[in-house]
Amino acid sequence: MSESVSVRDRYLALVDEIIETTLKGKISSVEQVYQMLLNGVTAETGEIFELALSDRFNSIQQQVDNEKDELKKAKATRSLRSIKTIQSQWQRVQEQNKATEATATAVKEITTASSEERLATFLRVTDPNSKYRLNLQQLQQLSKALQQFAQADSDLQQISEGITRGIASWQRLQDHLVSWMYEQNREALGFGGIPKESGPWATWAKQVQSELPHALFRALAKEQSAIEFARQQRQVSLRDWVEITLILQYLQRGLVHWFDQQPYNVKAGSKLSISTYLTFAVIWSQLAIGFSQDITYSNAALQVMLQILRLFSKAQYFPLYGGIFASFSGSYLRDTLNYLDEPLQRVEGTQEKARILTILGYSQRALGQYDSSINFHQQALEIARHAGDRPCEIANLNHLSRTCVQEQKYAEAIDYSQRALIMSRQTGDRIGEAYALVNLGYSEVMQAQQQEQIEPETYEMPINYLQQGLKLSEQLGDVQSKALCLSSLGVAYLVIGDSQNAIKNLEEGFKTAQISGDLYLQGLNLANLGEANYNSANFARAIYTGCLGMYLLNQIASQEWRKVARLLTILQGQIGAEAFQNALEQNRPKIISVIGVDGYDYIPQLLEEYRHQML
């Protein structure tokens, strides 16, 4: 007890000393206060210091409140400002102490782990999801500490050297993190359509000096699979693996941070952050497959992949609705999200897993894999329900409704959307409510069409639901839900034969989907615009929108491109090949502005491919 009292008295004296020296002008910066606290207070007696600090704060506050003498009151006020500075710097000291403790714990866990478990332990203690994530300085301290325990060319020695090399490589890459975006006067911010030698991987390959990361970056620059790259590696040391892990982790975090900080275009920033998370997760999943003959490295790659997905699932902009299909390599993501399917089967049901399965379900629907989509969404629904993640649960009810429409199971689609609507209103999930309204209206429109109901009043209530959903999405400022609402309204008007309103909503839906970055919705809107313009006998416009929609849907491997190709083939037969080609050439500048010259040149090949498949 006496020792505790003496420590308390010593800390009271320290607080008084800082206050007095501050008042006398001998302390001119908060950094000096921080250093005095760092040197004067031990981590073990931090609670005693906090009690002493609280006592002194209360006594000075009381003096400020009750003092009548103006001079004494002014001095007490200055003392109070000083003690508030002490409080803020004490928070810094505590964070530093916790970080120091985290580093010491990391050293202990790695050094006491078995040789087989050391890599997994290293990845666990450096997990970016940890409360006290190790920064570069702490990683350097970890490397030095491991060096002290290491024998020549031991596991500890290799981990230590891998950390040092990884940090050095990242420091060289930092200045070139986004430089590739501005090469060759690129106007568009993003990854799609980048020449192989001026894309990110080629740019970064020039900066790294170690053999393995250089070779990986060159392979990715050439759009080669990370699976094949991994299978070709014969001698990968633990040192190499730790280095490449740190490089990829810091590249991914650096890019996400940079995109998140873009104030001029929040939607573009979050869109590219989402693409970055998914791309790096897919790369790690492919490395896990490629290194399947080495169980240690394969499991390590899966460990990093799951860390990325956990981090992603916590992001404010995590896409419970919609998907981003532009991959980092410049080609479309297509079905590479399937690489995340098998690894997720090994993970227990968690909130993070439910959210990732939601993206997979949406991806599968876009590809036309409806059974697989329903399976993913039902898994996600069950996990989200147990995890208490209501927004995720509502999202999967909405997704199941949409997928059931694709399978023409309209009664089930209506049931799912009604459940989503009830739950969203109960929980105050306004985004979920907007989607539920649009899905309910869309499901009822499609059901009425299937039943061949032609009375206009049959469609009044479903269209009213769609309009309510659109109004709500506009109030919320949610671009993705607005794009879906406009698309669904366009289809509803198409069903009842109101081509003018169909075209109006679908055109606005396409523009909105461009902002959200969802290529699937862009393709659907354009495909439906092709049909609406065809119904209005505006054949030139039908060719322009239909060809664009067909191309975009094909590029994400959606089976729905064939539906548009069928319409275009019929139209070509009606007006003749020459008139069709003339209309296509007249719209060439507009088409190129969306999909580029290569895309335009590929359109005739797609139509020929469709005709060949129909033979």
Short mmCIF file of N, CA, C and O in Angstrom, two decimals, residues 267-376:
data_model
loop_
_atom_site.label_atom_id
_atom_site.label_comp_id
_atom_site.label_asym_id
_atom_site.label_seq_id
_atom_site.Cartn_x
_atom_site.Cartn_y
_atom_site.Cartn_z
N LYS A 267 -17.80 8.00 -55.57
CA LYS A 267 -18.25 6.72 -56.15
C LYS A 267 -17.13 6.03 -56.89
O LYS A 267 -16.97 4.82 -56.83
N ALA A 268 -16.34 6.80 -57.62
CA ALA A 268 -15.20 6.19 -58.33
C ALA A 268 -14.20 5.66 -57.34
O ALA A 268 -13.64 4.59 -57.51
N GLY A 269 -13.98 6.40 -56.25
CA GLY A 269 -13.02 5.97 -55.23
C GLY A 269 -13.42 4.65 -54.61
O GLY A 269 -12.63 3.71 -54.56
N SER A 270 -14.66 4.56 -54.14
CA SER A 270 -15.11 3.32 -53.49
C SER A 270 -15.20 2.19 -54.50
O SER A 270 -14.89 1.04 -54.19
N LYS A 271 -15.57 2.51 -55.76
CA LYS A 271 -15.65 1.48 -56.80
C LYS A 271 -14.29 0.82 -56.99
O LYS A 271 -14.18 -0.40 -57.09
N LEU A 272 -13.24 1.63 -57.06
CA LEU A 272 -11.91 1.09 -57.29
C LEU A 272 -11.35 0.42 -56.03
O LEU A 272 -10.56 -0.51 -56.12
N SER A 273 -11.77 0.87 -54.85
CA SER A 273 -11.37 0.19 -53.61
C SER A 273 -11.95 -1.22 -53.59
O SER A 273 -11.26 -2.19 -53.23
N ILE A 274 -13.21 -1.34 -53.96
CA ILE A 274 -13.86 -2.66 -54.01
C ILE A 274 -13.13 -3.58 -54.98
O ILE A 274 -12.83 -4.74 -54.68
N SER A 275 -12.83 -3.04 -56.16
CA SER A 275 -12.11 -3.83 -57.17
C SER A 275 -10.75 -4.28 -56.64
O SER A 275 -10.32 -5.41 -56.89
N THR A 276 -10.08 -3.40 -55.90
CA THR A 276 -8.75 -3.74 -55.35
C THR A 276 -8.84 -4.87 -54.34
O THR A 276 -8.06 -5.83 -54.38
N TYR A 277 -9.78 -4.76 -53.41
CA TYR A 277 -9.97 -5.83 -52.42
C TYR A 277 -10.19 -7.17 -53.11
O TYR A 277 -9.53 -8.18 -52.78
N LEU A 278 -11.11 -7.20 -54.06
CA LEU A 278 -11.45 -8.46 -54.72
C LEU A 278 -10.30 -9.00 -55.54
O LEU A 278 -10.04 -10.20 -55.56
N THR A 279 -9.60 -8.10 -56.23
CA THR A 279 -8.49 -8.55 -57.09
C THR A 279 -7.38 -9.19 -56.28
O THR A 279 -6.89 -10.28 -56.62
N PHE A 280 -6.98 -8.55 -55.19
CA PHE A 280 -5.89 -9.11 -54.38
C PHE A 280 -6.34 -10.39 -53.68
O PHE A 280 -5.54 -11.32 -53.50
N ALA A 281 -7.62 -10.46 -53.28
CA ALA A 281 -8.12 -11.70 -52.68
C ALA A 281 -8.06 -12.85 -53.70
O ALA A 281 -7.67 -13.97 -53.36
N VAL A 282 -8.44 -12.56 -54.94
CA VAL A 282 -8.39 -13.59 -55.99
C VAL A 282 -6.96 -14.03 -56.26
O VAL A 282 -6.67 -15.22 -56.43
N ILE A 283 -6.02 -13.08 -56.29
CA ILE A 283 -4.61 -13.43 -56.52
C ILE A 283 -4.11 -14.38 -55.44
O ILE A 283 -3.46 -15.39 -55.73
N TRP A 284 -4.43 -14.07 -54.19
CA TRP A 284 -3.99 -14.95 -53.10
C TRP A 284 -4.65 -16.32 -53.18
O TRP A 284 -4.03 -17.34 -52.89
N SER A 285 -5.92 -16.34 -53.58
CA SER A 285 -6.60 -17.63 -53.75
C SER A 285 -5.94 -18.45 -54.86
O SER A 285 -5.76 -19.66 -54.73
N GLN A 286 -5.56 -17.78 -55.95
CA GLN A 286 -4.88 -18.48 -57.05
C GLN A 286 -3.50 -18.98 -56.61
O GLN A 286 -3.08 -20.08 -56.99
N LEU A 287 -2.79 -18.19 -55.82
CA LEU A 287 -1.49 -18.64 -55.30
C LEU A 287 -1.67 -19.87 -54.41
O LEU A 287 -0.83 -20.78 -54.42
N ALA A 288 -2.76 -19.90 -53.64
CA ALA A 288 -3.03 -21.05 -52.78
C ALA A 288 -3.22 -22.31 -53.62
O ALA A 288 -2.73 -23.39 -53.27
N ILE A 289 -3.92 -22.16 -54.74
CA ILE A 289 -4.12 -23.31 -55.64
C ILE A 289 -2.80 -23.71 -56.30
O ILE A 289 -2.45 -24.89 -56.37
N GLY A 290 -2.05 -22.71 -56.76
CA GLY A 290 -0.80 -22.99 -57.46
C GLY A 290 0.25 -23.65 -56.57
O GLY A 290 1.07 -24.45 -57.04
N PHE A 291 0.24 -23.31 -55.28
CA PHE A 291 1.21 -23.89 -54.34
C PHE A 291 0.64 -25.09 -53.59
O PHE A 291 1.09 -25.41 -52.49
N SER A 292 -0.36 -25.76 -54.19
CA SER A 292 -1.04 -26.85 -53.49
C SER A 292 -0.11 -27.99 -53.10
O SER A 292 -0.40 -28.76 -52.18
N GLN A 293 1.05 -28.13 -53.81
CA GLN A 293 2.00 -29.19 -53.46
C GLN A 293 2.79 -28.86 -52.20
O GLN A 293 3.42 -29.72 -51.60
N ASP A 294 2.77 -27.58 -51.79
CA ASP A 294 3.45 -27.16 -50.56
C ASP A 294 2.39 -26.67 -49.60
O ASP A 294 1.92 -25.52 -49.67
N ILE A 295 1.98 -27.52 -48.68
CA ILE A 295 0.84 -27.23 -47.81
C ILE A 295 1.06 -25.98 -46.96
O ILE A 295 0.12 -25.23 -46.68
N THR A 296 2.31 -25.73 -46.57
CA THR A 296 2.59 -24.55 -45.74
C THR A 296 2.30 -23.26 -46.50
O THR A 296 1.61 -22.37 -45.99
N TYR A 297 2.80 -23.17 -47.72
CA TYR A 297 2.59 -21.96 -48.51
C TYR A 297 1.14 -21.85 -48.98
O TYR A 297 0.58 -20.75 -49.07
N SER A 298 0.53 -22.98 -49.32
CA SER A 298 -0.86 -22.95 -49.76
C SER A 298 -1.78 -22.43 -48.65
O SER A 298 -2.63 -21.57 -48.87
N ASN A 299 -1.59 -22.97 -47.44
CA ASN A 299 -2.40 -22.51 -46.30
C ASN A 299 -2.12 -21.06 -45.96
O ASN A 299 -3.02 -20.31 -45.57
N ALA A 300 -0.84 -20.65 -46.11
CA ALA A 300 -0.48 -19.26 -45.83
C ALA A 300 -1.20 -18.31 -46.79
O ALA A 300 -1.69 -17.25 -46.39
N ALA A 301 -1.27 -18.69 -48.07
CA ALA A 301 -1.95 -17.85 -49.05
C ALA A 301 -3.44 -17.73 -48.73
O ALA A 301 -4.03 -16.65 -48.83
N LEU A 302 -4.06 -18.84 -48.32
CA LEU A 302 -5.47 -18.80 -47.94
C LEU A 302 -5.67 -17.91 -46.71
O LEU A 302 -6.66 -17.19 -46.60
N GLN A 303 -4.72 -17.98 -45.78
CA GLN A 303 -4.78 -17.16 -44.57
C GLN A 303 -4.79 -15.67 -44.93
O GLN A 303 -5.60 -14.90 -44.40
N VAL A 304 -3.92 -15.27 -45.83
CA VAL A 304 -3.86 -13.86 -46.25
C VAL A 304 -5.14 -13.47 -46.99
O VAL A 304 -5.68 -12.38 -46.79
N MET A 305 -5.62 -14.37 -47.86
CA MET A 305 -6.85 -14.09 -48.61
C MET A 305 -8.01 -13.81 -47.66
O MET A 305 -8.76 -12.83 -47.84
N LEU A 306 -8.15 -14.64 -46.64
CA LEU A 306 -9.26 -14.47 -45.70
C LEU A 306 -9.09 -13.20 -44.87
O LEU A 306 -10.08 -12.54 -44.51
N GLN A 307 -7.85 -12.82 -44.57
CA GLN A 307 -7.61 -11.56 -43.86
C GLN A 307 -8.10 -10.38 -44.69
O GLN A 307 -8.72 -9.45 -44.17
N ILE A 308 -7.81 -10.42 -46.00
CA ILE A 308 -8.25 -9.35 -46.90
C ILE A 308 -9.77 -9.29 -46.94
O ILE A 308 -10.38 -8.21 -46.86
N LEU A 309 -10.42 -10.45 -47.07
CA LEU A 309 -11.88 -10.47 -47.15
C LEU A 309 -12.52 -9.99 -45.85
O LEU A 309 -13.55 -9.31 -45.88
N ARG A 310 -11.93 -10.35 -44.71
CA ARG A 310 -12.47 -9.86 -43.43
C ARG A 310 -12.37 -8.34 -43.36
O ARG A 310 -13.29 -7.66 -42.91
N LEU A 311 -11.22 -7.81 -43.79
CA LEU A 311 -11.03 -6.36 -43.80
C LEU A 311 -12.04 -5.70 -44.74
O LEU A 311 -12.65 -4.67 -44.41
N PHE A 312 -12.23 -6.29 -45.91
CA PHE A 312 -13.15 -5.76 -46.91
C PHE A 312 -14.58 -5.75 -46.40
O PHE A 312 -15.33 -4.78 -46.60
N SER A 313 -14.97 -6.83 -45.72
CA SER A 313 -16.37 -6.95 -45.27
C SER A 313 -16.74 -5.89 -44.25
O SER A 313 -17.92 -5.61 -44.03
N LYS A 314 -15.74 -5.26 -43.62
CA LYS A 314 -16.00 -4.22 -42.62
C LYS A 314 -16.06 -2.82 -43.24
O LYS A 314 -16.40 -1.86 -42.56
N ALA A 315 -15.71 -2.72 -44.52
CA ALA A 315 -15.69 -1.42 -45.18
C ALA A 315 -17.11 -0.85 -45.28
O ALA A 315 -18.07 -1.59 -45.53
N GLN A 316 -17.22 0.47 -45.11
CA GLN A 316 -18.53 1.13 -45.15
C GLN A 316 -19.21 0.92 -46.50
O GLN A 316 -20.43 0.85 -46.58
N TYR A 317 -18.42 0.84 -47.56
CA TYR A 317 -18.98 0.73 -48.91
C TYR A 317 -19.07 -0.71 -49.40
O TYR A 317 -19.22 -0.96 -50.60
N PHE A 318 -18.96 -1.68 -48.48
CA PHE A 318 -19.05 -3.08 -48.92
C PHE A 318 -20.34 -3.27 -49.71
O PHE A 318 -21.43 -2.93 -49.24
N PRO A 319 -20.25 -3.84 -50.92
CA PRO A 319 -21.43 -3.89 -51.81
C PRO A 319 -22.37 -5.05 -51.51
O PRO A 319 -22.29 -6.11 -52.13
N LEU A 320 -23.28 -4.85 -50.56
CA LEU A 320 -24.29 -5.88 -50.32
C LEU A 320 -25.21 -6.02 -51.52
O LEU A 320 -25.83 -7.06 -51.72
N TYR A 321 -25.30 -4.96 -52.29
CA TYR A 321 -26.08 -5.00 -53.54
C TYR A 321 -25.16 -4.62 -54.69
O TYR A 321 -24.38 -3.69 -54.59
N GLY A 322 -25.28 -5.35 -55.79
CA GLY A 322 -24.47 -5.01 -56.95
C GLY A 322 -23.10 -5.64 -56.89
O GLY A 322 -22.73 -6.30 -55.93
N GLY A 323 -22.34 -5.41 -57.95
CA GLY A 323 -21.00 -5.97 -58.03
C GLY A 323 -20.14 -5.17 -58.96
O GLY A 323 -20.63 -4.49 -59.85
N ILE A 324 -18.86 -5.24 -58.78
CA ILE A 324 -17.91 -4.56 -59.64
C ILE A 324 -17.16 -5.62 -60.42
O ILE A 324 -16.53 -6.50 -59.84
N PHE A 325 -17.17 -5.55 -61.72
CA PHE A 325 -16.62 -6.62 -62.53
C PHE A 325 -15.32 -6.28 -63.24
O PHE A 325 -14.81 -7.07 -64.00
N ALA A 326 -14.79 -5.07 -63.03
CA ALA A 326 -13.54 -4.72 -63.70
C ALA A 326 -12.37 -5.24 -62.88
O ALA A 326 -12.23 -4.92 -61.72
N SER A 327 -11.53 -6.08 -63.47
CA SER A 327 -10.42 -6.66 -62.72
C SER A 327 -9.17 -5.79 -62.82
O SER A 327 -9.09 -4.87 -63.62
N PHE A 328 -8.22 -6.09 -61.99
CA PHE A 328 -7.01 -5.29 -61.91
C PHE A 328 -6.12 -5.46 -63.13
O PHE A 328 -5.32 -4.60 -63.45
N SER A 329 -6.25 -6.56 -63.82
CA SER A 329 -5.36 -6.85 -64.93
C SER A 329 -5.75 -6.13 -66.21
O SER A 329 -5.00 -6.09 -67.15
N GLY A 330 -6.94 -5.56 -66.22
CA GLY A 330 -7.39 -4.88 -67.42
C GLY A 330 -8.43 -5.67 -68.18
O GLY A 330 -9.13 -5.15 -69.03
N SER A 331 -8.55 -6.96 -67.92
CA SER A 331 -9.62 -7.76 -68.50
C SER A 331 -10.75 -7.83 -67.47
O SER A 331 -10.56 -7.48 -66.31
N TYR A 332 -11.91 -8.32 -67.87
CA TYR A 332 -13.01 -8.36 -66.93
C TYR A 332 -12.86 -9.53 -65.95
O TYR A 332 -12.22 -10.53 -66.23
N LEU A 333 -13.48 -9.35 -64.81
CA LEU A 333 -13.32 -10.33 -63.74
C LEU A 333 -13.90 -11.68 -64.15
O LEU A 333 -13.41 -12.73 -63.73
N ARG A 334 -14.93 -11.67 -65.00
CA ARG A 334 -15.60 -12.90 -65.41
C ARG A 334 -15.92 -13.75 -64.20
O ARG A 334 -16.45 -13.27 -63.21
N ASP A 335 -15.55 -15.01 -64.23
CA ASP A 335 -15.93 -15.89 -63.12
C ASP A 335 -14.77 -16.15 -62.16
O ASP A 335 -14.78 -17.15 -61.44
N THR A 336 -13.79 -15.24 -62.13
CA THR A 336 -12.66 -15.50 -61.23
C THR A 336 -13.07 -15.44 -59.76
O THR A 336 -12.34 -15.92 -58.89
N LEU A 337 -14.23 -14.84 -59.47
CA LEU A 337 -14.71 -14.88 -58.09
C LEU A 337 -14.97 -16.31 -57.63
O LEU A 337 -15.05 -16.58 -56.44
N ASN A 338 -15.08 -17.22 -58.59
CA ASN A 338 -15.23 -18.63 -58.22
C ASN A 338 -14.03 -19.13 -57.43
O ASN A 338 -14.12 -20.09 -56.66
N TYR A 339 -12.88 -18.48 -57.62
CA TYR A 339 -11.68 -18.88 -56.88
C TYR A 339 -11.87 -18.68 -55.38
O TYR A 339 -11.14 -19.25 -54.57
N LEU A 340 -12.83 -17.83 -55.01
CA LEU A 340 -13.07 -17.59 -53.58
C LEU A 340 -14.05 -18.61 -53.00
O LEU A 340 -14.20 -18.69 -51.78
N ASP A 341 -14.72 -19.35 -53.84
CA ASP A 341 -15.76 -20.26 -53.38
C ASP A 341 -15.19 -21.40 -52.53
O ASP A 341 -15.55 -21.58 -51.37
N GLU A 342 -14.28 -22.16 -53.12
CA GLU A 342 -13.75 -23.35 -52.41
C GLU A 342 -13.08 -22.99 -51.09
O GLU A 342 -13.35 -23.62 -50.06
N PRO A 343 -12.21 -21.95 -51.04
CA PRO A 343 -11.60 -21.60 -49.76
C PRO A 343 -12.62 -21.23 -48.69
O PRO A 343 -12.45 -21.55 -47.52
N LEU A 344 -13.71 -20.57 -49.11
CA LEU A 344 -14.71 -20.17 -48.12
C LEU A 344 -15.46 -21.36 -47.54
O LEU A 344 -16.05 -21.26 -46.46
N GLN A 345 -15.44 -22.50 -48.25
CA GLN A 345 -16.08 -23.69 -47.72
C GLN A 345 -15.40 -24.17 -46.44
O GLN A 345 -15.99 -24.85 -45.61
N ARG A 346 -14.12 -23.79 -46.28
CA ARG A 346 -13.35 -24.25 -45.12
C ARG A 346 -13.57 -23.36 -43.89
O ARG A 346 -13.11 -23.67 -42.80
N VAL A 347 -14.23 -22.23 -44.09
CA VAL A 347 -14.36 -21.25 -43.02
C VAL A 347 -15.69 -21.43 -42.30
O VAL A 347 -16.71 -21.67 -42.93
N GLU A 348 -15.64 -21.31 -40.98
CA GLU A 348 -16.88 -21.40 -40.20
C GLU A 348 -17.77 -20.21 -40.53
O GLU A 348 -17.33 -19.18 -41.01
N GLY A 349 -19.08 -20.38 -40.24
CA GLY A 349 -20.03 -19.31 -40.53
C GLY A 349 -19.77 -18.07 -39.71
O GLY A 349 -19.84 -18.11 -38.48
N THR A 350 -19.45 -16.98 -40.35
CA THR A 350 -19.21 -15.71 -39.68
C THR A 350 -19.90 -14.61 -40.48
O THR A 350 -20.30 -14.80 -41.62
N GLN A 351 -20.04 -13.45 -39.85
CA GLN A 351 -20.63 -12.31 -40.54
C GLN A 351 -19.86 -11.97 -41.81
O GLN A 351 -20.44 -11.68 -42.85
N GLU A 352 -18.52 -12.05 -41.72
CA GLU A 352 -17.69 -11.75 -42.89
C GLU A 352 -17.98 -12.72 -44.02
O GLU A 352 -18.08 -12.34 -45.19
N LYS A 353 -18.10 -14.01 -43.67
CA LYS A 353 -18.35 -15.02 -44.69
C LYS A 353 -19.69 -14.78 -45.36
O LYS A 353 -19.81 -14.89 -46.59
N ALA A 354 -20.71 -14.42 -44.59
CA ALA A 354 -22.03 -14.16 -45.16
C ALA A 354 -21.96 -13.05 -46.19
O ALA A 354 -22.58 -13.13 -47.26
N ARG A 355 -21.19 -12.01 -45.90
CA ARG A 355 -21.11 -10.88 -46.81
C ARG A 355 -20.37 -11.23 -48.10
O ARG A 355 -20.76 -10.80 -49.19
N ILE A 356 -19.31 -12.01 -47.98
CA ILE A 356 -18.58 -12.43 -49.19
C ILE A 356 -19.44 -13.36 -50.04
O ILE A 356 -19.46 -13.27 -51.27
N LEU A 357 -20.18 -14.27 -49.40
CA LEU A 357 -21.07 -15.15 -50.14
C LEU A 357 -22.14 -14.35 -50.87
O LEU A 357 -22.61 -14.76 -51.95
N THR A 358 -22.53 -13.20 -50.32
CA THR A 358 -23.52 -12.34 -50.98
C THR A 358 -22.99 -11.84 -52.32
O THR A 358 -23.70 -11.85 -53.33
N ILE A 359 -21.72 -11.41 -52.33
CA ILE A 359 -21.10 -10.97 -53.59
C ILE A 359 -21.02 -12.14 -54.58
O ILE A 359 -21.30 -11.98 -55.77
N LEU A 360 -20.64 -13.31 -54.09
CA LEU A 360 -20.54 -14.48 -54.97
C LEU A 360 -21.89 -14.82 -55.59
O LEU A 360 -21.98 -15.16 -56.78
N GLY A 361 -22.95 -14.71 -54.80
CA GLY A 361 -24.29 -14.99 -55.31
C GLY A 361 -24.68 -14.03 -56.42
O GLY A 361 -25.23 -14.44 -57.44
N TYR A 362 -24.37 -12.75 -56.20
CA TYR A 362 -24.68 -11.75 -57.23
C TYR A 362 -23.88 -12.03 -58.50
O TYR A 362 -24.41 -11.96 -59.62
N SER A 363 -22.61 -12.37 -58.32
CA SER A 363 -21.75 -12.67 -59.46
C SER A 363 -22.30 -13.85 -60.25
O SER A 363 -22.35 -13.82 -61.48
N GLN A 364 -22.74 -14.88 -59.55
CA GLN A 364 -23.26 -16.07 -60.23
C GLN A 364 -24.55 -15.75 -60.99
O GLN A 364 -24.79 -16.29 -62.08
N ARG A 365 -25.38 -14.86 -60.44
CA ARG A 365 -26.60 -14.48 -61.16
C ARG A 365 -26.25 -13.75 -62.45
O ARG A 365 -26.86 -13.98 -63.50
N ALA A 366 -25.26 -12.87 -62.37
CA ALA A 366 -24.83 -12.14 -63.57
C ALA A 366 -24.33 -13.09 -64.65
O ALA A 366 -24.51 -12.85 -65.83
N LEU A 367 -23.70 -14.19 -64.21
CA LEU A 367 -23.17 -15.17 -65.16
C LEU A 367 -24.24 -16.11 -65.70
O LEU A 367 -23.98 -16.90 -66.61
N GLY A 368 -25.45 -16.03 -65.12
CA GLY A 368 -26.51 -16.93 -65.55
C GLY A 368 -26.52 -18.25 -64.81
O GLY A 368 -27.27 -19.16 -65.17
N GLN A 369 -25.70 -18.37 -63.75
CA GLN A 369 -25.63 -19.61 -62.95
C GLN A 369 -26.63 -19.48 -61.79
O GLN A 369 -26.26 -19.23 -60.65
N TYR A 370 -27.92 -19.65 -62.10
CA TYR A 370 -28.96 -19.31 -61.13
C TYR A 370 -29.02 -20.28 -59.95
O TYR A 370 -29.24 -19.87 -58.81
N ASP A 371 -28.83 -21.56 -60.19
CA ASP A 371 -28.84 -22.53 -59.07
C ASP A 371 -27.70 -22.21 -58.09
O ASP A 371 -27.90 -22.24 -56.87
N SER A 372 -26.54 -21.95 -58.65
CA SER A 372 -25.39 -21.61 -57.82
C SER A 372 -25.63 -20.30 -57.06
O SER A 372 -25.30 -20.18 -55.88
N SER A 373 -26.25 -19.33 -57.73
CA SER A 373 -26.55 -18.05 -57.09
C SER A 373 -27.48 -18.24 -55.90
O SER A 373 -27.23 -17.71 -54.81
N ILE A 374 -28.53 -19.02 -56.10
CA ILE A 374 -29.48 -19.27 -55.01
C ILE A 374 -28.79 -19.98 -53.85
O ILE A 374 -29.03 -19.67 -52.68
N ASN A 375 -27.91 -20.93 -54.16
CA ASN A 375 -27.19 -21.65 -53.11
C ASN A 375 -26.34 -20.71 -52.27
O ASN A 375 -26.35 -20.76 -51.04
N PHE A 376 -25.61 -19.81 -52.93
CA PHE A 376 -24.78 -18.85 -52.20
C PHE A 376 -25.64 -17.94 -51.32
O PHE A 376 -25.32 -17.70 -50.15
#
